[in-house]
PDB file of C-alpha atoms in Angstrom:
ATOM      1  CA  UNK A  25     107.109 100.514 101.921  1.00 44.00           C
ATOM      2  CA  UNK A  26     107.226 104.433 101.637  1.00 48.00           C
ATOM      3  CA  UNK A  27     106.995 106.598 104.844  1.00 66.00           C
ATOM      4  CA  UNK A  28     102.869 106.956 105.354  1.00 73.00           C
ATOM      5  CA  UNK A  29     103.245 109.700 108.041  1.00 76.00           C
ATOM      6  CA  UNK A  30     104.364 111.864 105.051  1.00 79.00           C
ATOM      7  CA  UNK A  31     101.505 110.315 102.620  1.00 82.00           C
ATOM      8  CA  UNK A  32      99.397 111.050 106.092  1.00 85.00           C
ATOM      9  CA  UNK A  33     100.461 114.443 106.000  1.00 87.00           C
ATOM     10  CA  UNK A  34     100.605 115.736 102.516  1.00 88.00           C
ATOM     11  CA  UNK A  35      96.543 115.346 102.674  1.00 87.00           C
ATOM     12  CA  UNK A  36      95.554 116.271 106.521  1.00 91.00           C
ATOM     13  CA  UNK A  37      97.537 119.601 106.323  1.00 94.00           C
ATOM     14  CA  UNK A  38      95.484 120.136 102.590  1.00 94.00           C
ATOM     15  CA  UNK A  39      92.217 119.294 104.498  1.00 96.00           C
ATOM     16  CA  UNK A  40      92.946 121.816 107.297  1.00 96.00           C
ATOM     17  CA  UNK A  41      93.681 124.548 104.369  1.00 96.00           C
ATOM     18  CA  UNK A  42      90.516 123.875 102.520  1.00 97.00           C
ATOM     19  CA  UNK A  43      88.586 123.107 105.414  1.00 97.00           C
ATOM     20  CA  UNK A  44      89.613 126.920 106.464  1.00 97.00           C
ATOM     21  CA  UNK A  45      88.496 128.379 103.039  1.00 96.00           C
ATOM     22  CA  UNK A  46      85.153 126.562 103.193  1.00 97.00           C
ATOM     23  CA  UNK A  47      84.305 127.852 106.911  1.00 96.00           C
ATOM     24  CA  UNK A  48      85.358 131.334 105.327  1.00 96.00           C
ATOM     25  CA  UNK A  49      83.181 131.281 102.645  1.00 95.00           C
ATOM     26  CA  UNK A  50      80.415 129.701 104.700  1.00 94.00           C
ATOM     27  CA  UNK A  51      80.289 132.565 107.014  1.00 94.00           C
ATOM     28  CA  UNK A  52      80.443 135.069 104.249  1.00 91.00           C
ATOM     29  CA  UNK A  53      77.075 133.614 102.170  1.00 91.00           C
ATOM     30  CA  UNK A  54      73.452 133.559 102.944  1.00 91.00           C
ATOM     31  CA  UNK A  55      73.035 129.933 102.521  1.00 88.00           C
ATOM     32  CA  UNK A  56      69.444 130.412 102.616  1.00 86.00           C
ATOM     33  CA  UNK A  57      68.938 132.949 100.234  1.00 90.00           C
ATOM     34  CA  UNK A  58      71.789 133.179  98.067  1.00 93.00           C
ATOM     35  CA  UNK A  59      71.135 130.015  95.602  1.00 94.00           C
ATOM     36  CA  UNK A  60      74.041 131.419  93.249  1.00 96.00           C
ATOM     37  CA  UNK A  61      76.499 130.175  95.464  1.00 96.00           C
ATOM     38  CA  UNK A  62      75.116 127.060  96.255  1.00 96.00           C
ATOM     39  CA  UNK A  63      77.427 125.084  93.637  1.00 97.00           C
ATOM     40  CA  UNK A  64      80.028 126.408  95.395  1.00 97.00           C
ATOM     41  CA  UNK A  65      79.551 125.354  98.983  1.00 96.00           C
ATOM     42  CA  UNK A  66      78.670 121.596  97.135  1.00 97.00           C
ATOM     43  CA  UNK A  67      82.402 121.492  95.435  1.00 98.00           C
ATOM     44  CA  UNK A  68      83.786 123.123  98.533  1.00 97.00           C
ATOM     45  CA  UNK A  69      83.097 120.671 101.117  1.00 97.00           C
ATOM     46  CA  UNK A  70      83.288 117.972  98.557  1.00 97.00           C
ATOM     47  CA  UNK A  71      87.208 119.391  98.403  1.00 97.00           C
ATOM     48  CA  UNK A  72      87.359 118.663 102.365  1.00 97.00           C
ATOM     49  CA  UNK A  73      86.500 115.582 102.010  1.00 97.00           C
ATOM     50  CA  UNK A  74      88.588 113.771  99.694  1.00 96.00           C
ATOM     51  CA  UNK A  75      91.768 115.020 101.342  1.00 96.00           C
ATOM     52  CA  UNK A  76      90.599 113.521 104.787  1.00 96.00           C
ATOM     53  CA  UNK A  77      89.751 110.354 103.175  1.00 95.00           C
ATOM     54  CA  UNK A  78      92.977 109.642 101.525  1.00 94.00           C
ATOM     55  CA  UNK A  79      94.947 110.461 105.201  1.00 93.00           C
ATOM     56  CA  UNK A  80      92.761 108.334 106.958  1.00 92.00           C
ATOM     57  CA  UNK A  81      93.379 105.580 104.371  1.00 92.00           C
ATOM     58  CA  UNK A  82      97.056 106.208 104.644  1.00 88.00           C
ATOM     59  CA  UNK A  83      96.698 106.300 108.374  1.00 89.00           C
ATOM     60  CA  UNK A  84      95.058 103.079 108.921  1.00 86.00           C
ATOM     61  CA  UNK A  85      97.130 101.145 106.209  1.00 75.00           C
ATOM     62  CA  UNK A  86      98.547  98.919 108.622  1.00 77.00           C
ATOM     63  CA  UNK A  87      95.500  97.237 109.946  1.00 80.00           C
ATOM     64  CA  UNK A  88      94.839  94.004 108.434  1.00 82.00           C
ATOM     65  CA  UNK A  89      94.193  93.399 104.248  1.00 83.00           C
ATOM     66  CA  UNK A  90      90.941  93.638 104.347  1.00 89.00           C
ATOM     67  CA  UNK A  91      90.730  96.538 106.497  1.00 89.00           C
ATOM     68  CA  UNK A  92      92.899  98.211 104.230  1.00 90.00           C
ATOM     69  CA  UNK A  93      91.415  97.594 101.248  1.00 92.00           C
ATOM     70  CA  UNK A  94      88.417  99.059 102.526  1.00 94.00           C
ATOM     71  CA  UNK A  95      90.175 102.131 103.760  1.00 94.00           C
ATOM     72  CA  UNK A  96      90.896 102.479  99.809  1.00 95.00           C
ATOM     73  CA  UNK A  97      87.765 101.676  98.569  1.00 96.00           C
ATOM     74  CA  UNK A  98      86.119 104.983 100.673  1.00 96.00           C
ATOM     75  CA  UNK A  99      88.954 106.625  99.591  1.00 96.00           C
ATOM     76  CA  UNK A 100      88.106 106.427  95.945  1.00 97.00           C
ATOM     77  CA  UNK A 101      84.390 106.668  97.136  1.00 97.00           C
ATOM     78  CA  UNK A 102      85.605 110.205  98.098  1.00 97.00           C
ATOM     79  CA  UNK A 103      87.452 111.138  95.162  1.00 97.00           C
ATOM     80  CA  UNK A 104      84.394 110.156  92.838  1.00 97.00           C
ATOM     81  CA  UNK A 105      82.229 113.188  94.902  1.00 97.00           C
ATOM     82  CA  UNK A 106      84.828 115.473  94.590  1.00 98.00           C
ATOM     83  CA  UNK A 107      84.816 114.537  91.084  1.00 98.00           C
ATOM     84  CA  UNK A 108      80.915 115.370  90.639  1.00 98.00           C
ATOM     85  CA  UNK A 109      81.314 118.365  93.329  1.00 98.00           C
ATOM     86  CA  UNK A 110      83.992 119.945  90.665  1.00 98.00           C
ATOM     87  CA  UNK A 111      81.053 118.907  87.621  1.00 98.00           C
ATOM     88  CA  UNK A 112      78.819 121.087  89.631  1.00 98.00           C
ATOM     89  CA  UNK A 113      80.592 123.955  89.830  1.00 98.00           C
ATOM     90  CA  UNK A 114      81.793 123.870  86.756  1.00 98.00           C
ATOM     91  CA  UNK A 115      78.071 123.712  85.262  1.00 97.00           C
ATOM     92  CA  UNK A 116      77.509 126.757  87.342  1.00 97.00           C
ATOM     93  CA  UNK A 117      80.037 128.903  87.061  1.00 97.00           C
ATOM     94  CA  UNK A 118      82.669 128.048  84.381  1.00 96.00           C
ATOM     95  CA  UNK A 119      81.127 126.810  81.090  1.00 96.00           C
ATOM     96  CA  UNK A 120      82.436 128.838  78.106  1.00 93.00           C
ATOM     97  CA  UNK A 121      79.264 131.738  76.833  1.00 93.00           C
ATOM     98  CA  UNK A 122      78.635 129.543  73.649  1.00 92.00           C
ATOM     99  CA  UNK A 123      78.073 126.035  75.520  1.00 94.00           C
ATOM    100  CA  UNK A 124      75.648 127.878  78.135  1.00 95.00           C
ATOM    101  CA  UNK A 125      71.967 126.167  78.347  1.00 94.00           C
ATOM    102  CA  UNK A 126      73.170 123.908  75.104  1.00 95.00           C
ATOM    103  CA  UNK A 127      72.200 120.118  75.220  1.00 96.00           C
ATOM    104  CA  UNK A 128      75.453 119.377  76.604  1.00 96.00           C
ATOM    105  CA  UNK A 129      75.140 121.757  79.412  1.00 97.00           C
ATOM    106  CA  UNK A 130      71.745 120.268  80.610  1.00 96.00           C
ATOM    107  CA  UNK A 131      72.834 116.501  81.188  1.00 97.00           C
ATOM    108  CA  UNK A 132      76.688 117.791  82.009  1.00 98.00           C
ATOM    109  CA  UNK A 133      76.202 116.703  85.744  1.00 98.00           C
ATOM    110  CA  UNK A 134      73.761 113.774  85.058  1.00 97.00           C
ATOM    111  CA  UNK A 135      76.359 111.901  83.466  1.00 97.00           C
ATOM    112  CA  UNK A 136      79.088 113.134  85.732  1.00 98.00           C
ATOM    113  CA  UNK A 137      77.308 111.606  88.251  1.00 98.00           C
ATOM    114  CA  UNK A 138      77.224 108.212  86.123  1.00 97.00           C
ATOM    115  CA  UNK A 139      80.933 108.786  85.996  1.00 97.00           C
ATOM    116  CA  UNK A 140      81.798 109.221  89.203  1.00 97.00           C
ATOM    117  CA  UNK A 141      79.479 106.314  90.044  1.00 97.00           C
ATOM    118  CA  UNK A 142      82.221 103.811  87.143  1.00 97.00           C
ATOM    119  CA  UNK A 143      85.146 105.230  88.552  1.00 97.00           C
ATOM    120  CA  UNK A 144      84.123 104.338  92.222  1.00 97.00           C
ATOM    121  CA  UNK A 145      83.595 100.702  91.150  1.00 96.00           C
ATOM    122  CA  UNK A 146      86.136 100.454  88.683  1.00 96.00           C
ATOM    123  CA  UNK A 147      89.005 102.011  91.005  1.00 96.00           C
ATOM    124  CA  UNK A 148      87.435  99.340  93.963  1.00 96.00           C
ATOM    125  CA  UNK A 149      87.597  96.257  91.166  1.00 95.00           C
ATOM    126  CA  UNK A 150      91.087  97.417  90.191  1.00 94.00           C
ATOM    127  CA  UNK A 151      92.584  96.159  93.972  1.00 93.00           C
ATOM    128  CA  UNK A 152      91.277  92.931  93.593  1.00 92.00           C
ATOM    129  CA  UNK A 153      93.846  92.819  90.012  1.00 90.00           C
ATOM    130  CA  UNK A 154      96.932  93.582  92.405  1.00 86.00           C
ATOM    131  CA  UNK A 155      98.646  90.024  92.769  1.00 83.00           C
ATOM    132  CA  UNK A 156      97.555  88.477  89.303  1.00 86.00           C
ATOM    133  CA  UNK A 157      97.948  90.896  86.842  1.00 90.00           C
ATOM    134  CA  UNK A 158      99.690  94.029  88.362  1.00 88.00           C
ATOM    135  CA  UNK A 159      99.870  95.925  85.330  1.00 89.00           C
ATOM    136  CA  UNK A 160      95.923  95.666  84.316  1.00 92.00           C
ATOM    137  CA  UNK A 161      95.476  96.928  87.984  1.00 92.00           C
ATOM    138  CA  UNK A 162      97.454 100.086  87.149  1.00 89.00           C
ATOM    139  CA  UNK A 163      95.899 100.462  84.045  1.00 92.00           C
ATOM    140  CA  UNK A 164      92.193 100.582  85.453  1.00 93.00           C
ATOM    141  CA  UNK A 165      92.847 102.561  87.860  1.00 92.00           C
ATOM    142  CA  UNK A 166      94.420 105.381  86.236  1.00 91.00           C
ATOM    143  CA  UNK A 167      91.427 105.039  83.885  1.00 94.00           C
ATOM    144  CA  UNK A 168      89.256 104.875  87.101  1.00 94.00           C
ATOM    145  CA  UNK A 169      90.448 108.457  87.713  1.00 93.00           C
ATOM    146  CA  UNK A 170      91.355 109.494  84.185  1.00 93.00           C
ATOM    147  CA  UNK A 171      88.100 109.603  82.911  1.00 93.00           C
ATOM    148  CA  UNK A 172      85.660 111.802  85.230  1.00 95.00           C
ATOM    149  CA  UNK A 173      88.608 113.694  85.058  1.00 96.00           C
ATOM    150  CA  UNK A 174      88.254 114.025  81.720  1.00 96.00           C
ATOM    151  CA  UNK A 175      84.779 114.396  80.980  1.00 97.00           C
ATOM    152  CA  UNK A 176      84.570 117.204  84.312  1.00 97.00           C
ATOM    153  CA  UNK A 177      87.341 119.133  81.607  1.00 96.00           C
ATOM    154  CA  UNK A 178      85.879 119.269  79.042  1.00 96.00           C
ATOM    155  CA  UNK A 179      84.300 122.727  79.244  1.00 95.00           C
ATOM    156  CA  UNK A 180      87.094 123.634  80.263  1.00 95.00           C
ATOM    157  CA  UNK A 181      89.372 122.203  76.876  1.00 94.00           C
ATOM    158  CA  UNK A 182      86.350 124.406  74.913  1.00 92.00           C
ATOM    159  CA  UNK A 183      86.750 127.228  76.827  1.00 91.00           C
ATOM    160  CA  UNK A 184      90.788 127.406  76.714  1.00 89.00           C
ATOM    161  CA  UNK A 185      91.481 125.526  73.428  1.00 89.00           C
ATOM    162  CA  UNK A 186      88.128 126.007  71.416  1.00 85.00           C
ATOM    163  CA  UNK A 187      85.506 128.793  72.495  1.00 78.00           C
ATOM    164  CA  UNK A 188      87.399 131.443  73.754  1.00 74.00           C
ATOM    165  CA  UNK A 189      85.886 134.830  74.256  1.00 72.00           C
ATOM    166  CA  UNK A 190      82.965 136.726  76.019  1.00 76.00           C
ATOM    167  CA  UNK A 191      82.440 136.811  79.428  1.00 72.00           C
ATOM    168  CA  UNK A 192      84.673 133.493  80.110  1.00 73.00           C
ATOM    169  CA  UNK A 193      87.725 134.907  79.018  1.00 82.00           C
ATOM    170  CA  UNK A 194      88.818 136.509  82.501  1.00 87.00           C
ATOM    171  CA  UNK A 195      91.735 136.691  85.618  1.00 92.00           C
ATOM    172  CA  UNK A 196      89.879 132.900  86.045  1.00 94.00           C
ATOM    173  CA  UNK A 197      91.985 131.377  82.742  1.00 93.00           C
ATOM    174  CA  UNK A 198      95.341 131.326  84.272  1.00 94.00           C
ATOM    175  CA  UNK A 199      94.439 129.470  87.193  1.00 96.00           C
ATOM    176  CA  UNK A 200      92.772 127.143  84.846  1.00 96.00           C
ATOM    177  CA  UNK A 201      95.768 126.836  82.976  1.00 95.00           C
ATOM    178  CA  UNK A 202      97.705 125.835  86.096  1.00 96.00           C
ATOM    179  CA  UNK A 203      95.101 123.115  87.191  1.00 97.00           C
ATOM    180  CA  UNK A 204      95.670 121.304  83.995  1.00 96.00           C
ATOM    181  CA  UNK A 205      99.232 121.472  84.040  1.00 96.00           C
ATOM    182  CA  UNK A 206      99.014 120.623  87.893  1.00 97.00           C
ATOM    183  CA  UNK A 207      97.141 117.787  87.540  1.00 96.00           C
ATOM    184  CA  UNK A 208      99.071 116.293  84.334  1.00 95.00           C
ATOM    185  CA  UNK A 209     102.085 116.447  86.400  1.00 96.00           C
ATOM    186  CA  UNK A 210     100.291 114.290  89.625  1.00 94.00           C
ATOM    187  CA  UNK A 211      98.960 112.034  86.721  1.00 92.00           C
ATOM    188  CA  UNK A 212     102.979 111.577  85.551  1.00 93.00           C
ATOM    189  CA  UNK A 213     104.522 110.893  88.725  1.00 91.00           C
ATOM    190  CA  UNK A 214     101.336 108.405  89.795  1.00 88.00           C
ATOM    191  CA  UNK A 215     101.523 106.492  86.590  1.00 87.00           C
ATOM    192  CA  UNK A 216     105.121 106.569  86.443  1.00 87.00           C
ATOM    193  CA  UNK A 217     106.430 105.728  89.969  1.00 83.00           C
ATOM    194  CA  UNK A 218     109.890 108.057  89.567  1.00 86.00           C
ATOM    195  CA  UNK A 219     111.794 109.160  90.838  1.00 84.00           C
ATOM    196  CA  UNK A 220     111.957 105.981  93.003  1.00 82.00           C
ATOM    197  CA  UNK A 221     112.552 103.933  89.961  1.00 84.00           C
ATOM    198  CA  UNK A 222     115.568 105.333  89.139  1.00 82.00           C
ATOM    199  CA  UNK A 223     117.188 104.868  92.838  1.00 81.00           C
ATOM    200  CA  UNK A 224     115.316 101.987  94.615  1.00 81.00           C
ATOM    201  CA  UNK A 225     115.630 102.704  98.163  1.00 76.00           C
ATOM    202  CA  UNK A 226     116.526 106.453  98.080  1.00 80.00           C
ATOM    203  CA  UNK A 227     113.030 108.064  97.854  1.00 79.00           C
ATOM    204  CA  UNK A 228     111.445 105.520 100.670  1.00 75.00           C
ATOM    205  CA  UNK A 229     111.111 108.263 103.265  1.00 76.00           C
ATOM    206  CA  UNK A 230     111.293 111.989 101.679  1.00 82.00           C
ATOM    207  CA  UNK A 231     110.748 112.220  97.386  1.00 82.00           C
ATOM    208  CA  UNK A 232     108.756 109.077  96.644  1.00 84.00           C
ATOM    209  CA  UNK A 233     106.465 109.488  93.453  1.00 86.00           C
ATOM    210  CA  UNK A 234     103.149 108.718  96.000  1.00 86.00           C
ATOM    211  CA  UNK A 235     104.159 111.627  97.938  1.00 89.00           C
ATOM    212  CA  UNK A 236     104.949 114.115  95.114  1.00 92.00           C
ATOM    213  CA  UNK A 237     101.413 112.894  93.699  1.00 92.00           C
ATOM    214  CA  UNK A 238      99.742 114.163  96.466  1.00 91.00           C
ATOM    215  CA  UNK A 239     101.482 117.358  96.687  1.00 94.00           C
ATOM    216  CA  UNK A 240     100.584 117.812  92.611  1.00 95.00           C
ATOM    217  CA  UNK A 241      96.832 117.078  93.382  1.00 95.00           C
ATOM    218  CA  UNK A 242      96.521 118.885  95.902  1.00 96.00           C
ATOM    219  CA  UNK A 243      98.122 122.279  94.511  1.00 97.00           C
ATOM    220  CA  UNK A 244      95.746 120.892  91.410  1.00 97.00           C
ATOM    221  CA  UNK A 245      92.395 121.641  93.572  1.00 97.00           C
ATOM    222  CA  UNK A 246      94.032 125.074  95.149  1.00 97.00           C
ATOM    223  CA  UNK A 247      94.531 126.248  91.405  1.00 97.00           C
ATOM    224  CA  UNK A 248      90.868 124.880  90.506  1.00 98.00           C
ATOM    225  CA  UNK A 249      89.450 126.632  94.164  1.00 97.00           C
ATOM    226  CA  UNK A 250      90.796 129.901  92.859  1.00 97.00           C
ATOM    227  CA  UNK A 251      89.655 129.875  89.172  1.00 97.00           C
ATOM    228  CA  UNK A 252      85.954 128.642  90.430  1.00 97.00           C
ATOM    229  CA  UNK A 253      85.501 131.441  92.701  1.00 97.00           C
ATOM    230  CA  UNK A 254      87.254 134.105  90.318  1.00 96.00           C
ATOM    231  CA  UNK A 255      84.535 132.675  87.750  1.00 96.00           C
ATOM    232  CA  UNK A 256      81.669 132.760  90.407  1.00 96.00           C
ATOM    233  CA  UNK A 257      82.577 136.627  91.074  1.00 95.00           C
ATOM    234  CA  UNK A 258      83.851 138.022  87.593  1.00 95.00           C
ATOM    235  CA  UNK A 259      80.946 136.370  85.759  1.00 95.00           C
ATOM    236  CA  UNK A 260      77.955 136.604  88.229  1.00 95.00           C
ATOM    237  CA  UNK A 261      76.112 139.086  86.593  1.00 95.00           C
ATOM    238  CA  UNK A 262      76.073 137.567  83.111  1.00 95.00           C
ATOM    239  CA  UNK A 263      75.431 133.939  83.956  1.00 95.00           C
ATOM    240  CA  UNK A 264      72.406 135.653  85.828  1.00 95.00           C
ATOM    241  CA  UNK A 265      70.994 136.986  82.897  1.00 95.00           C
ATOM    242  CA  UNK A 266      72.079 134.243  80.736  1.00 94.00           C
ATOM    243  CA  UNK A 267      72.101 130.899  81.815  1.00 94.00           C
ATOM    244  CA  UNK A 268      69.985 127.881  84.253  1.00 91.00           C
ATOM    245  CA  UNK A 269      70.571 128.111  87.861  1.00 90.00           C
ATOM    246  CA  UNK A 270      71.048 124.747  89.473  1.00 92.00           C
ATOM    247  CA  UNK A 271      68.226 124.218  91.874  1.00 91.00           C
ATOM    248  CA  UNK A 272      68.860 122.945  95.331  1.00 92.00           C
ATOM    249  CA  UNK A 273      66.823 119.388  93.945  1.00 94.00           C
ATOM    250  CA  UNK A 274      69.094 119.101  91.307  1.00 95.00           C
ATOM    251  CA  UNK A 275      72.402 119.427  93.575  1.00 97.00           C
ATOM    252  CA  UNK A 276      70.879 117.480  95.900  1.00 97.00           C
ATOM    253  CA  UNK A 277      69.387 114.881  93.831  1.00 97.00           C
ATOM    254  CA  UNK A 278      73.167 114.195  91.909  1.00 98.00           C
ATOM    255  CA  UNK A 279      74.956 114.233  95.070  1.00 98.00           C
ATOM    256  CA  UNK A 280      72.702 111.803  97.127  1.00 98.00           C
ATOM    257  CA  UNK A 281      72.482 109.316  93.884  1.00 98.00           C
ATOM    258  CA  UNK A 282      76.397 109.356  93.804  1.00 98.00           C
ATOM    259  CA  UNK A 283      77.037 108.912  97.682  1.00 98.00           C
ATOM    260  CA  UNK A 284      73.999 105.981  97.099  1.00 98.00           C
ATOM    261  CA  UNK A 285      75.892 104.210  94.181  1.00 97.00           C
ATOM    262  CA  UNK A 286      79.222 104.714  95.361  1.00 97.00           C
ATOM    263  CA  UNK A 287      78.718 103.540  98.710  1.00 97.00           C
ATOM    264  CA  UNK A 288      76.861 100.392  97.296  1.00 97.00           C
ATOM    265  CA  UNK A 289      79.882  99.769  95.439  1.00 97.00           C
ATOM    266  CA  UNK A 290      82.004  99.985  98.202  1.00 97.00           C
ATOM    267  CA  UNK A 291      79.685  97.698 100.595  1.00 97.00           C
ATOM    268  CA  UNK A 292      79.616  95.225  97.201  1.00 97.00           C
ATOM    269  CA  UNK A 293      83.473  95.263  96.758  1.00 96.00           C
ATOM    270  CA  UNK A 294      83.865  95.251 100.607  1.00 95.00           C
ATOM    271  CA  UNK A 295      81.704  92.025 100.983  1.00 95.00           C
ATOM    272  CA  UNK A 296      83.528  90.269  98.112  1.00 94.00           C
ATOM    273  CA  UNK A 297      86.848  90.707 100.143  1.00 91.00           C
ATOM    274  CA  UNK A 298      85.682  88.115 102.186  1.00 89.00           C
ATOM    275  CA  UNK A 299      84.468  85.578  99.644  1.00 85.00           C
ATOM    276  CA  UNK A 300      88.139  85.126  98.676  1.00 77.00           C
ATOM    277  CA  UNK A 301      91.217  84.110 100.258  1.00 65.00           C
ATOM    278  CA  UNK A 302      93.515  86.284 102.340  1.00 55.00           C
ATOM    279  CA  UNK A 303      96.428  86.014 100.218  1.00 46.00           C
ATOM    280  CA  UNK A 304      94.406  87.125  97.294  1.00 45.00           C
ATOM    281  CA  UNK A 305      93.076  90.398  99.217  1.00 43.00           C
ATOM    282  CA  UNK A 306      96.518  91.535 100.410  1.00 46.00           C
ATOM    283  CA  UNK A 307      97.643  95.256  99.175  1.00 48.00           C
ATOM    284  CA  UNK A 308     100.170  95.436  96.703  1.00 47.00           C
ATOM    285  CA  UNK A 309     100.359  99.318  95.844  1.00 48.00           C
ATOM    286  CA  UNK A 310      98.497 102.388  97.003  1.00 49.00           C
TER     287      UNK A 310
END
């Protein structure tokens, strides 16, 4: 059992930072009028949340199974809309000049929201693996996470690797640059539990591989704040002239369907937990 009042921490003081930025640029937009920034505010308080989720599921871990398994499930609930809240944002602000109003662009955060909907369920499904068949646990879940990950990217893989140029090629493509490599690194030490493997016993308290994932993620989302709102300023003026606002239906439309689905899956998954037997529903791994 690693220390959880680090795991606790390494999200709570994150939540306090972004919670900070989001206030700030709350107070600096006219939420009314300004519709430009309304992606923003979306991925911004969908960046509070998932922080706060994860240290409340840390904090209550030692409640009963059950309990616990349900602290997880909203957990990964969370994640999923700060998966579409990043979709979003990216649709609004970061797509590369060429892929701007393109078929892809126009059902970008329609099936982002289908994707955040899988990996909530698949991520909940995944702890029900832990006892039987550990390593087809690990494997879903990383997928779980792996692919809205993935599919969020991939204007951002055209924009880096494929379509540079024009207006997206700003101060914005460094921090982009850092995300990925931020988040590649959080995706090595979750997937490969080190360096606690190497030295059972050493990394319990300070070091373990949960802990360093956390810190990785979260530096992740400060890299991907900054390179959004370097995007939303440097390229304002062209993605005026050039490309489909989101309209407050549409951001409100994906983001109620996701918290609908997800939160079904999470009642569903949550009910089943009590159809089984309480050996079967006892945590293994975070």
């Amino acid at each position: 059992m690693t220390n959880e009042t680090l795991n606790i921490w390494t999200h709570l003081l994150p939540f306090c930072f972004f919670t900070w930025r989001f206030v700030s640029v709350l107070r600096a937009t006219d939420i009314l009028n300004d519709s430009y920034s309304w992606p923003l505010l979306v991925y911004m308080g969908a960046s509070c949340v998932y922080p706060l989720a994860s240290s409340c599921a840390h904090t209550f871990s030692c409640m009963s199974g059950n309990a616990r398994h349900i602290c997880y499930f909203l957990d990964y609930g969370a994640v999923s809309l700060f998966s579409l809240g990043s979709a979003i944002a990216y649709s609004a602000y970061v797509f590369p000049d060429s892929l701007v109003c393109s078929t892809f662009h126009d059902y970008y955060v329609g099936l982002a929201v289908l994707s955040a909907v899988t990996s909530t369920g698949l991520s909940c499904y995944s702890r029900f693996l832990e006892i039987q068949k550990p390593r087809l646990c690990k494997l879903l879940r990383i997928l779980a996470f792996a692919y809205p990950y993935t599919w969020d990217s991939l204007p951002i893989f055209s924009r880096l690797f494929l379509l540079p140029g024009g207006s997206a090629q700003n101060e914005a493509t460094l921090y982009h640059q850092k995300h990925m490599a931020m988040t590649l690194l959080a995706s090595f030490f979750y997937s490969a539990h080190l360096p606690e493997r190497l030295a059972p016993g050493r990394f319990d308290y300070i070091g373990h591989s949960h802990q360093l994932f956390h810190v990785c993620a979260v530096l992740a989302t400060h890299m991907q704040m900054e390179a959004v709102l370097l995007d939303k300023t440097l390229r304002k003026e062209w993605l005026l002239a050039n490309s489909r606002p989101l309209l407050l239906p549409h951001i409100a439309g994906a983001v109620l369907l996701c918290l609908v689905c997800s939160l079904s899956n999470i009642v569903y998954f949550s009910a089943a937990l009590y159809r089984i037997p309480e050996p079967e529903s006892l945590k293994k791994e975070t």
